[in-house]
């Protein structure tokens, strides 16, 4: 199914099991004529990635604001947990803002969309941007082993 970037689509989730990362549903156009089933969070992301417009730098990124719980160890050596929002996401990583200071290559644990899909992934800091506000922009790459 190829959706034109001008088309709108609906994501319906019928079943989820956060414990095993299962997410079952369908992506369809607003007229309900074209449908594509998914059976895992990564399938949904790959379908949405396929539909997203692609430019040179942002190819494959979806500007989806998703809630995320982040756990890690900050640069002061303190264990932290904070709730924030993903600014954009792809099948390989995400961009988000953190209040805790982090360094490149630090490991994080992300629980993406905890109330719905509850996708639990490990990630590494790929880049840290200069703080332009109380929070710091952080690019992470997912460590999706076995996918």
PDB file of C-alpha atoms in Angstrom:
ATOM      1  CA  UNK A   1       0.000   0.000   0.000  1.00  0.00           C
ATOM      2  CA  UNK A   2       1.431   3.346  -0.991  1.00  0.00           C
ATOM      3  CA  UNK A   3      -0.103   6.367   0.645  1.00  0.00           C
ATOM      4  CA  UNK A   4       0.392   9.721  -1.013  1.00  0.00           C
ATOM      5  CA  UNK A   5       1.931  12.188   1.444  1.00  0.00           C
ATOM      6  CA  UNK A   6      -1.220  14.342   1.067  1.00  0.00           C
ATOM      7  CA  UNK A   7      -3.399  11.445   2.303  1.00  0.00           C
ATOM      8  CA  UNK A   8      -4.434  11.153   5.908  1.00  0.00           C
ATOM      9  CA  UNK A   9      -4.375   7.836   7.657  1.00  0.00           C
ATOM     10  CA  UNK A  10      -5.761   6.295  10.823  1.00  0.00           C
ATOM     11  CA  UNK A  11      -3.932   3.947  13.170  1.00  0.00           C
ATOM     12  CA  UNK A  12      -6.204   1.526  15.035  1.00  0.00           C
ATOM     13  CA  UNK A  13      -4.777  -0.558  17.852  1.00  0.00           C
ATOM     14  CA  UNK A  14      -6.827  -3.620  18.711  1.00  0.00           C
ATOM     15  CA  UNK A  15      -4.654  -5.469  21.200  1.00  0.00           C
ATOM     16  CA  UNK A  16      -1.458  -4.879  23.108  1.00  0.00           C
ATOM     17  CA  UNK A  17       0.596  -6.846  25.568  1.00  0.00           C
ATOM     18  CA  UNK A  18       3.224  -4.582  27.131  1.00  0.00           C
ATOM     19  CA  UNK A  19       4.979  -7.525  28.769  1.00  0.00           C
ATOM     20  CA  UNK A  20       6.027  -9.085  25.455  1.00  0.00           C
ATOM     21  CA  UNK A  21       5.968  -5.908  23.346  1.00  0.00           C
ATOM     22  CA  UNK A  22       3.025  -7.082  21.234  1.00  0.00           C
ATOM     23  CA  UNK A  23       0.912  -4.508  19.446  1.00  0.00           C
ATOM     24  CA  UNK A  24      -1.755  -5.527  16.930  1.00  0.00           C
ATOM     25  CA  UNK A  25      -3.696  -3.169  14.705  1.00  0.00           C
ATOM     26  CA  UNK A  26      -4.195  -1.638  11.293  1.00  0.00           C
ATOM     27  CA  UNK A  27      -3.100   1.487   9.404  1.00  0.00           C
ATOM     28  CA  UNK A  28      -5.743   2.661   6.935  1.00  0.00           C
ATOM     29  CA  UNK A  29      -6.562   5.674   4.794  1.00  0.00           C
ATOM     30  CA  UNK A  30      -9.430   7.864   6.040  1.00  0.00           C
ATOM     31  CA  UNK A  31     -11.820   6.401   3.441  1.00  0.00           C
ATOM     32  CA  UNK A  32     -11.079   2.890   4.745  1.00  0.00           C
ATOM     33  CA  UNK A  33     -10.204   1.639   1.249  1.00  0.00           C
ATOM     34  CA  UNK A  34      -6.537   0.791   1.840  1.00  0.00           C
ATOM     35  CA  UNK A  35      -5.365  -1.098   4.931  1.00  0.00           C
ATOM     36  CA  UNK A  36      -2.164  -2.565   6.272  1.00  0.00           C
ATOM     37  CA  UNK A  37      -1.988  -4.801   9.345  1.00  0.00           C
ATOM     38  CA  UNK A  38       0.800  -4.687  11.940  1.00  0.00           C
ATOM     39  CA  UNK A  39       1.659  -7.094  14.755  1.00  0.00           C
ATOM     40  CA  UNK A  40       4.471  -5.322  16.608  1.00  0.00           C
ATOM     41  CA  UNK A  41       5.459  -1.741  17.499  1.00  0.00           C
ATOM     42  CA  UNK A  42       8.417  -1.894  15.104  1.00  0.00           C
ATOM     43  CA  UNK A  43       6.078  -2.918  12.239  1.00  0.00           C
ATOM     44  CA  UNK A  44       3.889   0.109  12.943  1.00  0.00           C
ATOM     45  CA  UNK A  45       6.954   2.385  12.962  1.00  0.00           C
ATOM     46  CA  UNK A  46       8.238   0.927   9.695  1.00  0.00           C
ATOM     47  CA  UNK A  47       4.839   1.442   8.014  1.00  0.00           C
ATOM     48  CA  UNK A  48       4.640   5.037   9.243  1.00  0.00           C
ATOM     49  CA  UNK A  49       8.240   5.594   8.119  1.00  0.00           C
ATOM     50  CA  UNK A  50       7.263   4.384   4.644  1.00  0.00           C
ATOM     51  CA  UNK A  51       4.464   6.987   4.510  1.00  0.00           C
ATOM     52  CA  UNK A  52       6.519   9.907   5.800  1.00  0.00           C
ATOM     53  CA  UNK A  53       7.814  12.493   3.320  1.00  0.00           C
ATOM     54  CA  UNK A  54      11.566  12.210   2.940  1.00  0.00           C
ATOM     55  CA  UNK A  55      14.120  14.974   2.555  1.00  0.00           C
ATOM     56  CA  UNK A  56      17.884  14.598   2.578  1.00  0.00           C
ATOM     57  CA  UNK A  57      18.564  15.064   6.296  1.00  0.00           C
ATOM     58  CA  UNK A  58      15.275  13.917   7.831  1.00  0.00           C
ATOM     59  CA  UNK A  59      14.675  10.843   5.702  1.00  0.00           C
ATOM     60  CA  UNK A  60      12.728   8.299   7.670  1.00  0.00           C
ATOM     61  CA  UNK A  61      11.971  10.589  10.610  1.00  0.00           C
ATOM     62  CA  UNK A  62       8.451  10.959  11.872  1.00  0.00           C
ATOM     63  CA  UNK A  63       7.553  14.110  13.728  1.00  0.00           C
ATOM     64  CA  UNK A  64       5.466  12.222  16.274  1.00  0.00           C
ATOM     65  CA  UNK A  65       5.299  13.590  19.770  1.00  0.00           C
ATOM     66  CA  UNK A  66       5.328  10.513  21.976  1.00  0.00           C
ATOM     67  CA  UNK A  67       5.548  10.355  25.764  1.00  0.00           C
ATOM     68  CA  UNK A  68       8.610   8.505  27.019  1.00  0.00           C
ATOM     69  CA  UNK A  69      10.011   7.482  30.392  1.00  0.00           C
ATOM     70  CA  UNK A  70      13.800   7.702  30.380  1.00  0.00           C
ATOM     71  CA  UNK A  71      16.144   5.971  32.852  1.00  0.00           C
ATOM     72  CA  UNK A  72      19.900   6.293  32.985  1.00  0.00           C
ATOM     73  CA  UNK A  73      22.924   7.623  34.832  1.00  0.00           C
ATOM     74  CA  UNK A  74      23.704  11.324  34.383  1.00  0.00           C
ATOM     75  CA  UNK A  75      27.152  12.924  34.100  1.00  0.00           C
ATOM     76  CA  UNK A  76      27.233  13.389  37.902  1.00  0.00           C
ATOM     77  CA  UNK A  77      26.966   9.599  38.296  1.00  0.00           C
ATOM     78  CA  UNK A  78      23.416   9.748  39.672  1.00  0.00           C
ATOM     79  CA  UNK A  79      20.736   7.296  38.566  1.00  0.00           C
ATOM     80  CA  UNK A  80      17.726   9.187  37.227  1.00  0.00           C
ATOM     81  CA  UNK A  81      14.283   8.598  35.797  1.00  0.00           C
ATOM     82  CA  UNK A  82      12.383  11.333  34.032  1.00  0.00           C
ATOM     83  CA  UNK A  83       9.286  11.699  31.904  1.00  0.00           C
ATOM     84  CA  UNK A  84       9.673  13.671  28.697  1.00  0.00           C
ATOM     85  CA  UNK A  85       8.454  13.722  25.104  1.00  0.00           C
ATOM     86  CA  UNK A  86      10.071  12.418  21.939  1.00  0.00           C
ATOM     87  CA  UNK A  87      10.232  15.174  19.326  1.00  0.00           C
ATOM     88  CA  UNK A  88      10.796  12.861  16.362  1.00  0.00           C
ATOM     89  CA  UNK A  89      11.437   9.172  15.863  1.00  0.00           C
ATOM     90  CA  UNK A  90      12.654   6.733  13.210  1.00  0.00           C
ATOM     91  CA  UNK A  91      13.193   3.004  13.176  1.00  0.00           C
ATOM     92  CA  UNK A  92      16.807   3.613  14.244  1.00  0.00           C
ATOM     93  CA  UNK A  93      16.541   6.340  16.850  1.00  0.00           C
ATOM     94  CA  UNK A  94      14.820   9.376  18.288  1.00  0.00           C
ATOM     95  CA  UNK A  95      15.353  12.977  19.327  1.00  0.00           C
ATOM     96  CA  UNK A  96      14.207  14.169  22.744  1.00  0.00           C
ATOM     97  CA  UNK A  97      14.940  16.712  25.444  1.00  0.00           C
ATOM     98  CA  UNK A  98      16.349  15.759  28.861  1.00  0.00           C
ATOM     99  CA  UNK A  99      16.808  17.752  32.051  1.00  0.00           C
ATOM    100  CA  UNK A 100      19.633  15.429  33.112  1.00  0.00           C
ATOM    101  CA  UNK A 101      23.004  16.001  31.493  1.00  0.00           C
ATOM    102  CA  UNK A 102      24.325  13.092  29.417  1.00  0.00           C
ATOM    103  CA  UNK A 103      27.416  12.382  27.327  1.00  0.00           C
ATOM    104  CA  UNK A 104      27.773  10.740  23.936  1.00  0.00           C
ATOM    105  CA  UNK A 105      27.693   6.939  24.037  1.00  0.00           C
ATOM    106  CA  UNK A 106      25.933   6.849  27.450  1.00  0.00           C
ATOM    107  CA  UNK A 107      23.248   4.172  27.688  1.00  0.00           C
ATOM    108  CA  UNK A 108      19.579   4.887  28.360  1.00  0.00           C
ATOM    109  CA  UNK A 109      16.471   2.811  28.849  1.00  0.00           C
ATOM    110  CA  UNK A 110      13.351   4.192  27.100  1.00  0.00           C
ATOM    111  CA  UNK A 111       9.766   3.175  27.710  1.00  0.00           C
ATOM    112  CA  UNK A 112       8.067   4.749  24.683  1.00  0.00           C
ATOM    113  CA  UNK A 113       4.364   5.568  24.942  1.00  0.00           C
ATOM    114  CA  UNK A 114       3.999   3.815  28.317  1.00  0.00           C
ATOM    115  CA  UNK A 115       0.183   4.039  28.439  1.00  0.00           C
ATOM    116  CA  UNK A 116      -0.345   2.501  24.980  1.00  0.00           C
ATOM    117  CA  UNK A 117       2.384   0.532  23.207  1.00  0.00           C
ATOM    118  CA  UNK A 118       4.879   0.449  26.105  1.00  0.00           C
ATOM    119  CA  UNK A 119       7.805  -0.209  23.751  1.00  0.00           C
ATOM    120  CA  UNK A 120      10.809  -0.835  26.027  1.00  0.00           C
ATOM    121  CA  UNK A 121      14.165  -0.253  24.281  1.00  0.00           C
ATOM    122  CA  UNK A 122      17.780   0.356  25.136  1.00  0.00           C
ATOM    123  CA  UNK A 123      19.418   3.318  23.445  1.00  0.00           C
ATOM    124  CA  UNK A 124      22.788   5.043  23.256  1.00  0.00           C
ATOM    125  CA  UNK A 125      23.364   8.766  23.084  1.00  0.00           C
ATOM    126  CA  UNK A 126      24.460   9.599  19.531  1.00  0.00           C
ATOM    127  CA  UNK A 127      24.691  13.366  20.027  1.00  0.00           C
ATOM    128  CA  UNK A 128      24.149  15.994  22.674  1.00  0.00           C
ATOM    129  CA  UNK A 129      23.278  19.526  21.617  1.00  0.00           C
ATOM    130  CA  UNK A 130      24.122  22.706  23.490  1.00  0.00           C
ATOM    131  CA  UNK A 131      21.553  23.636  26.094  1.00  0.00           C
ATOM    132  CA  UNK A 132      19.393  26.459  24.794  1.00  0.00           C
ATOM    133  CA  UNK A 133      16.869  26.059  27.606  1.00  0.00           C
ATOM    134  CA  UNK A 134      16.635  24.148  30.888  1.00  0.00           C
ATOM    135  CA  UNK A 135      16.575  20.874  28.955  1.00  0.00           C
ATOM    136  CA  UNK A 136      19.175  19.483  26.542  1.00  0.00           C
ATOM    137  CA  UNK A 137      18.501  18.125  23.049  1.00  0.00           C
ATOM    138  CA  UNK A 138      19.652  14.513  22.764  1.00  0.00           C
ATOM    139  CA  UNK A 139      19.766  12.245  19.729  1.00  0.00           C
ATOM    140  CA  UNK A 140      19.672   8.533  20.564  1.00  0.00           C
ATOM    141  CA  UNK A 141      20.115   5.396  18.488  1.00  0.00           C
ATOM    142  CA  UNK A 142      18.130   2.317  19.416  1.00  0.00           C
ATOM    143  CA  UNK A 143      19.844  -0.935  20.264  1.00  0.00           C
ATOM    144  CA  UNK A 144      17.191  -3.309  18.953  1.00  0.00           C
ATOM    145  CA  UNK A 145      18.811  -6.693  19.286  1.00  0.00           C
ATOM    146  CA  UNK A 146      17.116  -9.548  17.500  1.00  0.00           C
ATOM    147  CA  UNK A 147      14.861  -7.396  15.293  1.00  0.00           C
TER     148      UNK A 147
END
